[in-house]
Amino acid sequence: MDGRFLNRVAVSALLSVVAMAGAFATAQSVVPDTAPAAPVFQLPNTQSVAVLPFLSHADQVHGGQLVRRICAQCHGLVAGDESAGPVLDGVVGRNAASLPGYGYSAALRQHASQVWDDQRLADWLMAPARYAPGTRMSFAGLSDPQDRADVISFLHTLHTSLPTPTTGAAR
């Protein structure tokens, strides 16, 4: 290696760095910084909220509308319905991941010993992926606790022969 070869390598490296710096500076001046001055939205509060106070004034009609608009996209509402998700008929008071014939995710099967009572349903409806990380359910959740109570109130109407999990009285 002679001195001219080393000079060529050094000049090539220097020109490459200068070209990259120039391209970066040009890109920054042409494309504006689009970060907002303030956050556009806030993530919903994912702390568990007691659902019982909201159930006392739950609206079954509104809950039914939410279920038909959101849940019925993937879930059947009565036994025998063909659906991508498990049928919701009788879900209140049933063990999680226990409906025969449906292939639950491993994440939800870990909760199989738990009964879907009002509070567990509320926690699930708030953020399914938080309740059972790794679940296949792609629903983001209902952030409003009153909406969750309305849905749970409607789910109670889908099965009438079991006692309610919160009071033990017949529905």
JSON list of C-alpha atoms in Angstrom, two decimals:
[
{"chain": "A", "resi": 1, "resn": "MET", "atom": "CA", "xyz": [0.00, 0.00, 0.00]},
{"chain": "A", "resi": 2, "resn": "ASP", "atom": "CA", "xyz": [1.30, 3.33, -0.94]},
{"chain": "A", "resi": 3, "resn": "GLY", "atom": "CA", "xyz": [0.33, 6.77, 0.34]},
{"chain": "A", "resi": 4, "resn": "ARG", "atom": "CA", "xyz": [-1.92, 7.55, -2.60]},
{"chain": "A", "resi": 5, "resn": "PHE", "atom": "CA", "xyz": [-4.13, 4.54, -1.88]},
{"chain": "A", "resi": 6, "resn": "LEU", "atom": "CA", "xyz": [-4.51, 5.57, 1.79]},
{"chain": "A", "resi": 7, "resn": "ASN", "atom": "CA", "xyz": [-5.38, 9.12, 0.70]},
{"chain": "A", "resi": 8, "resn": "ARG", "atom": "CA", "xyz": [-8.08, 7.79, -1.65]},
{"chain": "A", "resi": 9, "resn": "VAL", "atom": "CA", "xyz": [-9.62, 5.70, 1.15]},
{"chain": "A", "resi": 10, "resn": "ALA", "atom": "CA", "xyz": [-9.56, 8.66, 3.56]},
{"chain": "A", "resi": 11, "resn": "VAL", "atom": "CA", "xyz": [-11.09, 11.03, 1.00]},
{"chain": "A", "resi": 12, "resn": "SER", "atom": "CA", "xyz": [-13.79, 8.46, 0.11]},
{"chain": "A", "resi": 13, "resn": "ALA", "atom": "CA", "xyz": [-14.70, 7.99, 3.76]},
{"chain": "A", "resi": 14, "resn": "LEU", "atom": "CA", "xyz": [-14.76, 11.76, 4.37]},
{"chain": "A", "resi": 15, "resn": "LEU", "atom": "CA", "xyz": [-16.94, 12.40, 1.29]},
{"chain": "A", "resi": 16, "resn": "SER", "atom": "CA", "xyz": [-19.35, 9.64, 2.38]},
{"chain": "A", "resi": 17, "resn": "VAL", "atom": "CA", "xyz": [-19.75, 11.20, 5.81]},
{"chain": "A", "resi": 18, "resn": "VAL", "atom": "CA", "xyz": [-20.27, 14.68, 4.32]},
{"chain": "A", "resi": 19, "resn": "ALA", "atom": "CA", "xyz": [-22.84, 13.34, 1.81]},
{"chain": "A", "resi": 20, "resn": "MET", "atom": "CA", "xyz": [-24.78, 11.53, 4.56]},
{"chain": "A", "resi": 21, "resn": "ALA", "atom": "CA", "xyz": [-24.76, 14.61, 6.79]},
{"chain": "A", "resi": 22, "resn": "GLY", "atom": "CA", "xyz": [-25.97, 16.76, 3.89]},
{"chain": "A", "resi": 23, "resn": "ALA", "atom": "CA", "xyz": [-28.78, 14.32, 3.07]},
{"chain": "A", "resi": 24, "resn": "PHE", "atom": "CA", "xyz": [-29.83, 14.22, 6.74]},
{"chain": "A", "resi": 25, "resn": "ALA", "atom": "CA", "xyz": [-29.85, 18.02, 7.02]},
{"chain": "A", "resi": 26, "resn": "THR", "atom": "CA", "xyz": [-31.83, 18.35, 3.79]},
{"chain": "A", "resi": 27, "resn": "ALA", "atom": "CA", "xyz": [-34.36, 15.75, 4.93]},
{"chain": "A", "resi": 28, "resn": "GLN", "atom": "CA", "xyz": [-34.85, 17.54, 8.26]},
{"chain": "A", "resi": 29, "resn": "SER", "atom": "CA", "xyz": [-35.43, 20.88, 6.56]},
{"chain": "A", "resi": 30, "resn": "VAL", "atom": "CA", "xyz": [-37.86, 19.46, 3.97]},
{"chain": "A", "resi": 31, "resn": "VAL", "atom": "CA", "xyz": [-39.89, 17.12, 6.24]},
{"chain": "A", "resi": 32, "resn": "PRO", "atom": "CA", "xyz": [-41.28, 18.98, 9.27]},
{"chain": "A", "resi": 33, "resn": "ASP", "atom": "CA", "xyz": [-41.30, 17.53, 12.75]},
{"chain": "A", "resi": 34, "resn": "THR", "atom": "CA", "xyz": [-44.88, 16.28, 13.18]},
{"chain": "A", "resi": 35, "resn": "ALA", "atom": "CA", "xyz": [-44.84, 15.56, 16.89]},
{"chain": "A", "resi": 36, "resn": "PRO", "atom": "CA", "xyz": [-47.89, 17.24, 18.46]},
{"chain": "A", "resi": 37, "resn": "ALA", "atom": "CA", "xyz": [-47.38, 19.87, 21.15]},
{"chain": "A", "resi": 38, "resn": "ALA", "atom": "CA", "xyz": [-49.86, 18.00, 23.36]},
{"chain": "A", "resi": 39, "resn": "PRO", "atom": "CA", "xyz": [-51.04, 14.38, 23.26]},
{"chain": "A", "resi": 40, "resn": "VAL", "atom": "CA", "xyz": [-53.98, 13.90, 20.91]},
{"chain": "A", "resi": 41, "resn": "PHE", "atom": "CA", "xyz": [-55.65, 11.30, 23.13]},
{"chain": "A", "resi": 42, "resn": "GLN", "atom": "CA", "xyz": [-55.12, 9.64, 26.47]},
{"chain": "A", "resi": 43, "resn": "LEU", "atom": "CA", "xyz": [-55.00, 5.92, 26.97]},
{"chain": "A", "resi": 44, "resn": "PRO", "atom": "CA", "xyz": [-57.94, 4.62, 28.99]},
{"chain": "A", "resi": 45, "resn": "ASN", "atom": "CA", "xyz": [-57.45, 3.95, 32.65]},
{"chain": "A", "resi": 46, "resn": "THR", "atom": "CA", "xyz": [-56.74, 0.24, 32.99]},
{"chain": "A", "resi": 47, "resn": "GLN", "atom": "CA", "xyz": [-57.21, 0.02, 36.73]},
{"chain": "A", "resi": 48, "resn": "SER", "atom": "CA", "xyz": [-59.91, -2.36, 37.84]},
{"chain": "A", "resi": 49, "resn": "VAL", "atom": "CA", "xyz": [-63.08, -0.49, 38.78]},
{"chain": "A", "resi": 50, "resn": "ALA", "atom": "CA", "xyz": [-65.77, -2.03, 40.97]},
{"chain": "A", "resi": 51, "resn": "VAL", "atom": "CA", "xyz": [-68.74, -2.67, 38.70]},
{"chain": "A", "resi": 52, "resn": "LEU", "atom": "CA", "xyz": [-71.40, -3.17, 41.38]},
{"chain": "A", "resi": 53, "resn": "PRO", "atom": "CA", "xyz": [-72.22, 0.56, 41.82]},
{"chain": "A", "resi": 54, "resn": "PHE", "atom": "CA", "xyz": [-72.69, 0.89, 38.05]},
{"chain": "A", "resi": 55, "resn": "LEU", "atom": "CA", "xyz": [-74.88, -2.24, 37.84]},
{"chain": "A", "resi": 56, "resn": "SER", "atom": "CA", "xyz": [-77.46, -0.64, 40.13]},
{"chain": "A", "resi": 57, "resn": "HIS", "atom": "CA", "xyz": [-78.46, 1.74, 37.33]},
{"chain": "A", "resi": 58, "resn": "ALA", "atom": "CA", "xyz": [-77.43, -0.35, 34.29]},
{"chain": "A", "resi": 59, "resn": "ASP", "atom": "CA", "xyz": [-79.44, -0.01, 31.10]},
{"chain": "A", "resi": 60, "resn": "GLN", "atom": "CA", "xyz": [-80.13, -3.44, 29.57]},
{"chain": "A", "resi": 61, "resn": "VAL", "atom": "CA", "xyz": [-81.41, -1.90, 26.34]},
{"chain": "A", "resi": 62, "resn": "HIS", "atom": "CA", "xyz": [-78.20, 0.07, 25.85]},
{"chain": "A", "resi": 63, "resn": "GLY", "atom": "CA", "xyz": [-76.20, -3.02, 26.79]},
{"chain": "A", "resi": 64, "resn": "GLY", "atom": "CA", "xyz": [-78.09, -5.02, 24.18]},
{"chain": "A", "resi": 65, "resn": "GLN", "atom": "CA", "xyz": [-77.32, -2.40, 21.55]},
{"chain": "A", "resi": 66, "resn": "LEU", "atom": "CA", "xyz": [-73.62, -2.51, 22.45]},
{"chain": "A", "resi": 67, "resn": "VAL", "atom": "CA", "xyz": [-73.56, -6.31, 22.39]},
{"chain": "A", "resi": 68, "resn": "ARG", "atom": "CA", "xyz": [-75.32, -6.48, 19.03]},
{"chain": "A", "resi": 69, "resn": "ARG", "atom": "CA", "xyz": [-73.09, -3.77, 17.54]},
{"chain": "A", "resi": 70, "resn": "ILE", "atom": "CA", "xyz": [-69.74, -4.91, 18.98]},
{"chain": "A", "resi": 71, "resn": "CYS", "atom": "CA", "xyz": [-69.86, -8.45, 20.39]},
{"chain": "A", "resi": 72, "resn": "ALA", "atom": "CA", "xyz": [-72.19, -10.06, 17.84]},
{"chain": "A", "resi": 73, "resn": "GLN", "atom": "CA", "xyz": [-69.59, -9.45, 15.14]},
{"chain": "A", "resi": 74, "resn": "CYS", "atom": "CA", "xyz": [-67.72, -12.50, 16.46]},
{"chain": "A", "resi": 75, "resn": "HIS", "atom": "CA", "xyz": [-69.97, -14.09, 19.12]},
{"chain": "A", "resi": 76, "resn": "GLY", "atom": "CA", "xyz": [-73.29, -15.86, 18.83]},
{"chain": "A", "resi": 77, "resn": "LEU", "atom": "CA", "xyz": [-75.91, -14.75, 21.35]},
{"chain": "A", "resi": 78, "resn": "VAL", "atom": "CA", "xyz": [-77.93, -17.97, 21.63]},
{"chain": "A", "resi": 79, "resn": "ALA", "atom": "CA", "xyz": [-76.87, -21.59, 21.88]},
{"chain": "A", "resi": 80, "resn": "GLY", "atom": "CA", "xyz": [-76.35, -23.15, 18.47]},
{"chain": "A", "resi": 81, "resn": "ASP", "atom": "CA", "xyz": [-75.25, -19.95, 16.70]},
{"chain": "A", "resi": 82, "resn": "GLU", "atom": "CA", "xyz": [-72.27, -20.35, 14.39]},
{"chain": "A", "resi": 83, "resn": "SER", "atom": "CA", "xyz": [-69.62, -17.80, 15.32]},
{"chain": "A", "resi": 84, "resn": "ALA", "atom": "CA", "xyz": [-65.89, -17.14, 15.43]},
{"chain": "A", "resi": 85, "resn": "GLY", "atom": "CA", "xyz": [-65.98, -16.67, 19.20]},
{"chain": "A", "resi": 86, "resn": "PRO", "atom": "CA", "xyz": [-67.75, -18.66, 21.90]},
{"chain": "A", "resi": 87, "resn": "VAL", "atom": "CA", "xyz": [-71.51, -18.26, 22.27]},
{"chain": "A", "resi": 88, "resn": "LEU", "atom": "CA", "xyz": [-72.45, -15.69, 24.94]},
{"chain": "A", "resi": 89, "resn": "ASP", "atom": "CA", "xyz": [-75.65, -17.49, 26.03]},
{"chain": "A", "resi": 90, "resn": "GLY", "atom": "CA", "xyz": [-75.12, -18.42, 29.67]},
{"chain": "A", "resi": 91, "resn": "VAL", "atom": "CA", "xyz": [-71.69, -16.81, 29.94]},
{"chain": "A", "resi": 92, "resn": "VAL", "atom": "CA", "xyz": [-72.56, -15.20, 33.30]},
{"chain": "A", "resi": 93, "resn": "GLY", "atom": "CA", "xyz": [-71.88, -17.83, 35.94]},
{"chain": "A", "resi": 94, "resn": "ARG", "atom": "CA", "xyz": [-69.99, -20.13, 33.56]},
{"chain": "A", "resi": 95, "resn": "ASN", "atom": "CA", "xyz": [-66.34, -21.02, 34.05]},
{"chain": "A", "resi": 96, "resn": "ALA", "atom": "CA", "xyz": [-63.95, -19.21, 31.74]},
{"chain": "A", "resi": 97, "resn": "ALA", "atom": "CA", "xyz": [-62.79, -21.19, 28.70]},
{"chain": "A", "resi": 98, "resn": "SER", "atom": "CA", "xyz": [-65.29, -23.97, 29.41]},
{"chain": "A", "resi": 99, "resn": "LEU", "atom": "CA", "xyz": [-67.71, -23.99, 26.49]},
{"chain": "A", "resi": 100, "resn": "PRO", "atom": "CA", "xyz": [-67.47, -27.43, 24.83]},
{"chain": "A", "resi": 101, "resn": "GLY", "atom": "CA", "xyz": [-66.44, -27.43, 21.19]},
{"chain": "A", "resi": 102, "resn": "TYR", "atom": "CA", "xyz": [-64.61, -24.10, 21.19]},
{"chain": "A", "resi": 103, "resn": "GLY", "atom": "CA", "xyz": [-60.79, -23.93, 20.99]},
{"chain": "A", "resi": 104, "resn": "TYR", "atom": "CA", "xyz": [-59.80, -21.32, 23.55]},
{"chain": "A", "resi": 105, "resn": "SER", "atom": "CA", "xyz": [-56.35, -19.71, 23.56]},
{"chain": "A", "resi": 106, "resn": "ALA", "atom": "CA", "xyz": [-53.80, -20.92, 26.09]},
{"chain": "A", "resi": 107, "resn": "ALA", "atom": "CA", "xyz": [-53.97, -17.47, 27.70]},
{"chain": "A", "resi": 108, "resn": "LEU", "atom": "CA", "xyz": [-57.68, -17.85, 28.47]},
{"chain": "A", "resi": 109, "resn": "ARG", "atom": "CA", "xyz": [-57.41, -21.52, 29.44]},
{"chain": "A", "resi": 110, "resn": "GLN", "atom": "CA", "xyz": [-55.19, -20.37, 32.30]},
{"chain": "A", "resi": 111, "resn": "HIS", "atom": "CA", "xyz": [-58.33, -18.73, 33.76]},
{"chain": "A", "resi": 112, "resn": "ALA", "atom": "CA", "xyz": [-60.48, -21.86, 33.36]},
{"chain": "A", "resi": 113, "resn": "SER", "atom": "CA", "xyz": [-60.95, -22.25, 37.12]},
{"chain": "A", "resi": 114, "resn": "GLN", "atom": "CA", "xyz": [-62.50, -18.77, 37.37]},
{"chain": "A", "resi": 115, "resn": "VAL", "atom": "CA", "xyz": [-66.23, -18.18, 37.06]},
{"chain": "A", "resi": 116, "resn": "TRP", "atom": "CA", "xyz": [-67.43, -15.31, 34.89]},
{"chain": "A", "resi": 117, "resn": "ASP", "atom": "CA", "xyz": [-69.01, -13.19, 37.61]},
{"chain": "A", "resi": 118, "resn": "ASP", "atom": "CA", "xyz": [-69.89, -9.53, 37.18]},
{"chain": "A", "resi": 119, "resn": "GLN", "atom": "CA", "xyz": [-66.50, -8.18, 38.31]},
{"chain": "A", "resi": 120, "resn": "ARG", "atom": "CA", "xyz": [-64.46, -10.59, 36.19]},
{"chain": "A", "resi": 121, "resn": "LEU", "atom": "CA", "xyz": [-66.62, -9.80, 33.17]},
{"chain": "A", "resi": 122, "resn": "ALA", "atom": "CA", "xyz": [-66.10, -6.09, 33.81]},
{"chain": "A", "resi": 123, "resn": "ASP", "atom": "CA", "xyz": [-62.33, -6.55, 34.02]},
{"chain": "A", "resi": 124, "resn": "TRP", "atom": "CA", "xyz": [-62.37, -8.66, 30.84]},
{"chain": "A", "resi": 125, "resn": "LEU", "atom": "CA", "xyz": [-64.52, -6.15, 28.95]},
{"chain": "A", "resi": 126, "resn": "MET", "atom": "CA", "xyz": [-62.26, -3.29, 30.02]},
{"chain": "A", "resi": 127, "resn": "ALA", "atom": "CA", "xyz": [-59.21, -4.80, 28.27]},
{"chain": "A", "resi": 128, "resn": "PRO", "atom": "CA", "xyz": [-59.20, -8.46, 27.23]},
{"chain": "A", "resi": 129, "resn": "ALA", "atom": "CA", "xyz": [-55.50, -8.38, 26.32]},
{"chain": "A", "resi": 130, "resn": "ARG", "atom": "CA", "xyz": [-54.69, -7.06, 29.80]},
{"chain": "A", "resi": 131, "resn": "TYR", "atom": "CA", "xyz": [-56.90, -9.61, 31.56]},
{"chain": "A", "resi": 132, "resn": "ALA", "atom": "CA", "xyz": [-55.43, -12.55, 29.61]},
{"chain": "A", "resi": 133, "resn": "PRO", "atom": "CA", "xyz": [-52.23, -11.50, 27.83]},
{"chain": "A", "resi": 134, "resn": "GLY", "atom": "CA", "xyz": [-51.91, -13.54, 24.65]},
{"chain": "A", "resi": 135, "resn": "THR", "atom": "CA", "xyz": [-55.65, -13.96, 24.09]},
{"chain": "A", "resi": 136, "resn": "ARG", "atom": "CA", "xyz": [-56.81, -14.27, 20.49]},
{"chain": "A", "resi": 137, "resn": "MET", "atom": "CA", "xyz": [-59.66, -11.84, 21.08]},
{"chain": "A", "resi": 138, "resn": "SER", "atom": "CA", "xyz": [-58.80, -8.67, 19.17]},
{"chain": "A", "resi": 139, "resn": "PHE", "atom": "CA", "xyz": [-61.33, -6.41, 20.93]},
{"chain": "A", "resi": 140, "resn": "ALA", "atom": "CA", "xyz": [-59.62, -3.38, 22.49]},
{"chain": "A", "resi": 141, "resn": "GLY", "atom": "CA", "xyz": [-62.14, -3.05, 25.32]},
{"chain": "A", "resi": 142, "resn": "LEU", "atom": "CA", "xyz": [-64.79, -0.72, 26.73]},
{"chain": "A", "resi": 143, "resn": "SER", "atom": "CA", "xyz": [-63.24, 2.15, 28.67]},
{"chain": "A", "resi": 144, "resn": "ASP", "atom": "CA", "xyz": [-66.51, 3.43, 30.19]},
{"chain": "A", "resi": 145, "resn": "PRO", "atom": "CA", "xyz": [-67.49, 1.47, 33.33]},
{"chain": "A", "resi": 146, "resn": "GLN", "atom": "CA", "xyz": [-71.17, 2.27, 32.74]},
{"chain": "A", "resi": 147, "resn": "ASP", "atom": "CA", "xyz": [-71.00, 0.72, 29.27]},
{"chain": "A", "resi": 148, "resn": "ARG", "atom": "CA", "xyz": [-69.43, -2.39, 30.80]},
{"chain": "A", "resi": 149, "resn": "ALA", "atom": "CA", "xyz": [-72.21, -2.54, 33.40]},
{"chain": "A", "resi": 150, "resn": "ASP", "atom": "CA", "xyz": [-74.84, -2.15, 30.67]},
{"chain": "A", "resi": 151, "resn": "VAL", "atom": "CA", "xyz": [-73.31, -5.03, 28.69]},
{"chain": "A", "resi": 152, "resn": "ILE", "atom": "CA", "xyz": [-73.12, -7.25, 31.78]},
{"chain": "A", "resi": 153, "resn": "SER", "atom": "CA", "xyz": [-76.72, -6.43, 32.62]},
{"chain": "A", "resi": 154, "resn": "PHE", "atom": "CA", "xyz": [-77.73, -7.53, 29.13]},
{"chain": "A", "resi": 155, "resn": "LEU", "atom": "CA", "xyz": [-75.61, -10.70, 29.37]},
{"chain": "A", "resi": 156, "resn": "HIS", "atom": "CA", "xyz": [-77.65, -11.63, 32.48]},
{"chain": "A", "resi": 157, "resn": "THR", "atom": "CA", "xyz": [-80.74, -11.78, 30.24]},
{"chain": "A", "resi": 158, "resn": "LEU", "atom": "CA", "xyz": [-79.19, -14.34, 27.91]},
{"chain": "A", "resi": 159, "resn": "HIS", "atom": "CA", "xyz": [-79.57, -17.12, 30.47]},
{"chain": "A", "resi": 160, "resn": "THR", "atom": "CA", "xyz": [-82.35, -17.24, 33.04]},
{"chain": "A", "resi": 161, "resn": "SER", "atom": "CA", "xyz": [-81.98, -20.53, 34.93]},
{"chain": "A", "resi": 162, "resn": "LEU", "atom": "CA", "xyz": [-78.84, -19.84, 36.99]},
{"chain": "A", "resi": 163, "resn": "PRO", "atom": "CA", "xyz": [-78.56, -17.63, 40.10]},
{"chain": "A", "resi": 164, "resn": "THR", "atom": "CA", "xyz": [-76.72, -14.35, 39.69]},
{"chain": "A", "resi": 165, "resn": "PRO", "atom": "CA", "xyz": [-73.06, -14.55, 40.71]},
{"chain": "A", "resi": 166, "resn": "THR", "atom": "CA", "xyz": [-73.21, -11.31, 42.72]},
{"chain": "A", "resi": 167, "resn": "THR", "atom": "CA", "xyz": [-76.26, -12.01, 44.89]},
{"chain": "A", "resi": 168, "resn": "GLY", "atom": "CA", "xyz": [-77.00, -15.72, 44.57]},
{"chain": "A", "resi": 169, "resn": "ALA", "atom": "CA", "xyz": [-80.66, -14.95, 43.92]},
{"chain": "A", "resi": 170, "resn": "ALA", "atom": "CA", "xyz": [-82.45, -16.35, 40.91]},
{"chain": "A", "resi": 171, "resn": "ARG", "atom": "CA", "xyz": [-82.51, -14.06, 37.90]}
]
